[in-house]
Amino acid sequence: GRRDFGWDRADAFYRDQVGSAYLLDLAAWHLSSTDYIGDTLRLVADHARGLVLDFGGGIGTHAIGAALCGAVERVIFWDINPVHRQLVRLRAEKLGLKERIHCPETFPEGMQLDTILCFDVIEHLPSPAEQLRQFYGWLQPQGRLLINWYFFKGFNGEFPFHLDDPQRIEEFFRVLQSHFLEIFHPYFITARCYRKWKTDS
């Protein structure tokens, strides 16, 4: 169950069971989806500022995009896969962004963030609603959450690891709609931008 989860076991799983060959598939998807990725990077450029968390950041494209934004002070790249963390450290170093992108080995607790990026992650979690609640708690009052989701296993089961439980999906949308207000953006992408509801009004 979820209570038994440990970051150390996640590291071992990705190191021993998954390996690194799939990184080529992930990179190929990025290359084949350049228009989509380009628009998500435009969305990041429009809204990222201050202290940014790239939550489940994969190969680090959005973390790098955020680190290049003038309004961003620092990016914390977090992914449970140690291979991803190692790759993003290398990419940051090669791009001269080592001081702006941090890839900690353990999740940094107690943060107050200005921006959270969460792309292509939430549908893989056991409780997306609980993750939204955590995001809400981590965000500064004027913070921004940039997020997308795809709660669908595919017409032919091509996304077997995606959550599609109606109850958990409904809970996700209840939390989203009670905690966050959407900010319009002009890009034709699945990602959305939110701010916290003002709770003192």
Short mmCIF file of C-alpha atoms in Angstrom, two decimals:
data_model
loop_
_atom_site.label_atom_id
_atom_site.label_comp_id
_atom_site.label_asym_id
_atom_site.label_seq_id
_atom_site.Cartn_x
_atom_site.Cartn_y
_atom_site.Cartn_z
CA GLY A 1 0.00 0.00 0.00
CA ARG A 2 0.87 3.67 -0.11
CA ARG A 3 1.92 3.68 3.55
CA ASP A 4 4.70 1.19 2.74
CA PHE A 5 6.26 3.41 0.07
CA GLY A 6 9.83 4.55 0.58
CA TRP A 7 12.07 6.68 -1.63
CA ASP A 8 14.93 4.23 -1.03
CA ARG A 9 12.89 1.36 -2.48
CA ALA A 10 11.92 3.55 -5.46
CA ASP A 11 15.61 4.18 -6.15
CA ALA A 12 16.34 0.46 -6.05
CA PHE A 13 13.35 -0.34 -8.28
CA TYR A 14 14.39 2.10 -10.99
CA ARG A 15 18.06 1.14 -10.75
CA ASP A 16 17.59 -2.65 -10.69
CA GLN A 17 14.28 -3.27 -12.49
CA VAL A 18 13.81 -0.42 -14.95
CA GLY A 19 17.33 0.55 -15.96
CA SER A 20 18.05 3.42 -18.35
CA ALA A 21 17.26 2.21 -21.88
CA TYR A 22 13.74 3.69 -21.72
CA LEU A 23 15.32 7.17 -21.56
CA LEU A 24 15.75 6.88 -25.33
CA ASP A 25 12.00 6.32 -25.71
CA LEU A 26 11.27 9.33 -23.52
CA ALA A 27 13.69 11.51 -25.46
CA ALA A 28 12.18 10.29 -28.76
CA TRP A 29 8.69 11.23 -27.52
CA HIS A 30 9.96 14.73 -26.72
CA LEU A 31 11.45 15.03 -30.22
CA SER A 32 8.26 13.80 -31.87
CA SER A 33 6.13 16.20 -29.82
CA THR A 34 8.10 19.40 -30.37
CA ASP A 35 5.05 21.63 -30.92
CA TYR A 36 3.41 20.40 -27.72
CA ILE A 37 6.63 20.65 -25.69
CA GLY A 38 7.29 24.08 -27.20
CA ASP A 39 3.93 25.38 -25.99
CA THR A 40 4.37 23.93 -22.51
CA LEU A 41 7.72 25.73 -22.38
CA ARG A 42 5.97 28.96 -23.44
CA LEU A 43 3.49 28.42 -20.61
CA VAL A 44 6.40 27.93 -18.19
CA ALA A 45 8.07 31.10 -19.50
CA ASP A 46 4.83 33.05 -18.97
CA HIS A 47 4.26 31.98 -15.36
CA ALA A 48 7.38 30.52 -13.71
CA ARG A 49 9.04 32.75 -11.13
CA GLY A 50 10.89 32.62 -7.84
CA LEU A 51 11.49 29.18 -6.37
CA VAL A 52 10.25 26.51 -8.78
CA LEU A 53 9.63 22.81 -8.15
CA ASP A 54 9.57 20.52 -11.18
CA PHE A 55 7.70 17.57 -9.66
CA GLY A 56 8.31 14.29 -11.49
CA GLY A 57 10.33 16.15 -14.10
CA GLY A 58 11.45 13.23 -16.29
CA ILE A 59 14.44 14.17 -18.43
CA GLY A 60 14.40 17.77 -17.21
CA THR A 61 13.22 19.74 -20.24
CA HIS A 62 10.79 21.88 -18.24
CA ALA A 63 13.25 22.37 -15.38
CA ILE A 64 15.80 23.68 -17.88
CA GLY A 65 13.18 25.91 -19.50
CA ALA A 66 12.26 27.34 -16.11
CA ALA A 67 15.91 27.87 -15.14
CA LEU A 68 16.37 30.01 -18.26
CA CYS A 69 13.53 32.36 -17.24
CA GLY A 70 14.65 35.70 -15.84
CA ALA A 71 11.98 35.73 -13.11
CA VAL A 72 13.10 32.34 -11.76
CA GLU A 73 15.64 32.29 -8.93
CA ARG A 74 16.13 28.56 -8.53
CA VAL A 75 14.64 25.28 -9.77
CA ILE A 76 14.35 22.17 -7.64
CA PHE A 77 14.12 19.16 -9.93
CA TRP A 78 12.51 16.19 -8.23
CA ASP A 79 11.95 12.75 -9.71
CA ILE A 80 11.85 9.44 -7.86
CA ASN A 81 13.98 7.88 -10.59
CA PRO A 82 17.68 8.30 -9.70
CA VAL A 83 18.65 7.92 -13.37
CA HIS A 84 16.55 11.00 -14.19
CA ARG A 85 18.21 12.98 -11.40
CA GLN A 86 21.66 11.99 -12.65
CA LEU A 87 20.77 12.89 -16.26
CA VAL A 88 19.37 16.31 -15.29
CA ARG A 89 22.46 17.09 -13.20
CA LEU A 90 24.55 16.35 -16.29
CA ARG A 91 22.29 18.41 -18.58
CA ALA A 92 22.37 21.35 -16.15
CA GLU A 93 26.15 21.22 -15.93
CA LYS A 94 26.56 21.09 -19.72
CA LEU A 95 24.23 24.08 -20.12
CA GLY A 96 25.91 26.17 -17.43
CA LEU A 97 22.85 25.91 -15.17
CA LYS A 98 24.42 23.95 -12.31
CA GLU A 99 23.83 26.80 -9.82
CA ARG A 100 20.20 27.29 -10.88
CA ILE A 101 18.95 23.67 -11.03
CA HIS A 102 19.18 21.52 -7.91
CA CYS A 103 18.52 17.76 -8.03
CA PRO A 104 18.38 16.61 -4.40
CA GLU A 105 18.69 12.94 -3.45
CA THR A 106 15.89 13.24 -0.91
CA PHE A 107 12.71 15.23 -1.26
CA PRO A 108 13.14 18.69 0.31
CA GLU A 109 10.40 19.02 2.92
CA GLY A 110 9.01 22.28 4.29
CA MET A 111 9.30 24.34 1.13
CA GLN A 112 7.27 27.40 0.27
CA LEU A 113 7.24 27.58 -3.51
CA ASP A 114 6.37 30.25 -6.05
CA THR A 115 5.79 27.82 -8.93
CA ILE A 116 5.09 24.10 -9.21
CA LEU A 117 5.41 22.25 -12.53
CA CYS A 118 3.73 18.84 -12.73
CA PHE A 119 3.53 17.52 -16.29
CA ASP A 120 2.51 13.95 -17.23
CA VAL A 121 2.76 12.78 -13.61
CA ILE A 122 -0.52 13.06 -11.71
CA GLU A 123 -2.26 10.20 -13.57
CA HIS A 124 0.47 7.83 -12.34
CA LEU A 125 -0.08 8.55 -8.63
CA PRO A 126 -2.27 6.48 -6.30
CA SER A 127 -4.05 9.60 -4.95
CA PRO A 128 -3.97 12.60 -7.30
CA ALA A 129 -6.28 14.54 -4.97
CA GLU A 130 -3.87 14.15 -2.05
CA GLN A 131 -1.03 15.37 -4.25
CA LEU A 132 -3.07 18.48 -5.12
CA ARG A 133 -3.58 19.13 -1.40
CA GLN A 134 0.18 18.89 -0.89
CA PHE A 135 0.78 21.27 -3.80
CA TYR A 136 -1.66 23.72 -2.23
CA GLY A 137 0.24 23.59 1.06
CA TRP A 138 3.61 24.06 -0.63
CA LEU A 139 2.56 27.11 -2.69
CA GLN A 140 2.99 30.70 -1.60
CA PRO A 141 -0.29 32.68 -1.54
CA GLN A 142 0.38 34.11 -5.02
CA GLY A 143 1.99 30.91 -6.32
CA ARG A 144 1.26 29.17 -9.61
CA LEU A 145 0.60 25.50 -10.36
CA LEU A 146 1.22 24.37 -13.95
CA ILE A 147 -0.22 20.89 -14.39
CA ASN A 148 -1.79 18.43 -16.80
CA TRP A 149 -3.42 15.03 -16.47
CA TYR A 150 -4.65 12.12 -18.60
CA PHE A 151 -6.85 9.77 -16.58
CA PHE A 152 -7.28 7.26 -19.40
CA LYS A 153 -5.75 3.87 -20.11
CA GLY A 154 -6.19 4.38 -23.85
CA PHE A 155 -8.71 3.08 -26.37
CA ASN A 156 -6.61 -0.07 -26.72
CA GLY A 157 -4.98 -0.14 -23.29
CA GLU A 158 -1.87 1.67 -24.52
CA PHE A 159 -1.49 3.51 -21.19
CA PRO A 160 -1.83 0.67 -18.67
CA PHE A 161 -0.14 2.61 -15.85
CA HIS A 162 -2.60 5.52 -15.96
CA LEU A 163 -5.17 5.88 -13.19
CA ASP A 164 -8.78 5.62 -14.41
CA ASP A 165 -10.71 4.95 -11.19
CA PRO A 166 -13.83 7.20 -11.38
CA GLN A 167 -13.98 7.83 -7.62
CA ARG A 168 -10.37 8.97 -7.35
CA ILE A 169 -10.73 11.08 -10.49
CA GLU A 170 -13.86 12.75 -9.10
CA GLU A 171 -12.03 13.45 -5.84
CA PHE A 172 -9.19 15.02 -7.85
CA PHE A 173 -11.57 17.42 -9.59
CA ARG A 174 -13.37 18.27 -6.33
CA VAL A 175 -10.05 19.25 -4.73
CA LEU A 176 -8.91 21.09 -7.86
CA GLN A 177 -12.11 23.12 -8.05
CA SER A 178 -12.25 23.90 -4.32
CA HIS A 179 -8.57 24.85 -3.90
CA PHE A 180 -7.48 26.39 -7.21
CA LEU A 181 -8.69 28.91 -9.76
CA GLU A 182 -7.68 28.46 -13.39
CA ILE A 183 -5.78 31.24 -15.14
CA PHE A 184 -6.46 31.40 -18.88
CA HIS A 185 -3.61 30.81 -21.33
CA PRO A 186 -3.79 30.85 -25.13
CA TYR A 187 -1.98 27.60 -25.97
CA PHE A 188 -3.73 24.53 -27.40
CA ILE A 189 -2.24 22.07 -24.93
CA THR A 190 -3.53 19.90 -22.11
CA ALA A 191 -1.51 21.76 -19.46
CA ARG A 192 -3.33 24.32 -17.33
CA CYS A 193 -2.26 27.15 -15.03
CA TYR A 194 -3.82 27.69 -11.59
CA ARG A 195 -3.50 29.96 -8.61
CA LYS A 196 -4.72 29.31 -5.08
CA TRP A 197 -8.22 30.45 -4.16
CA LYS A 198 -8.00 33.33 -1.71
CA THR A 199 -9.23 31.73 1.52
CA ASP A 200 -9.52 34.99 3.48
CA SER A 201 -12.08 36.73 1.26
#
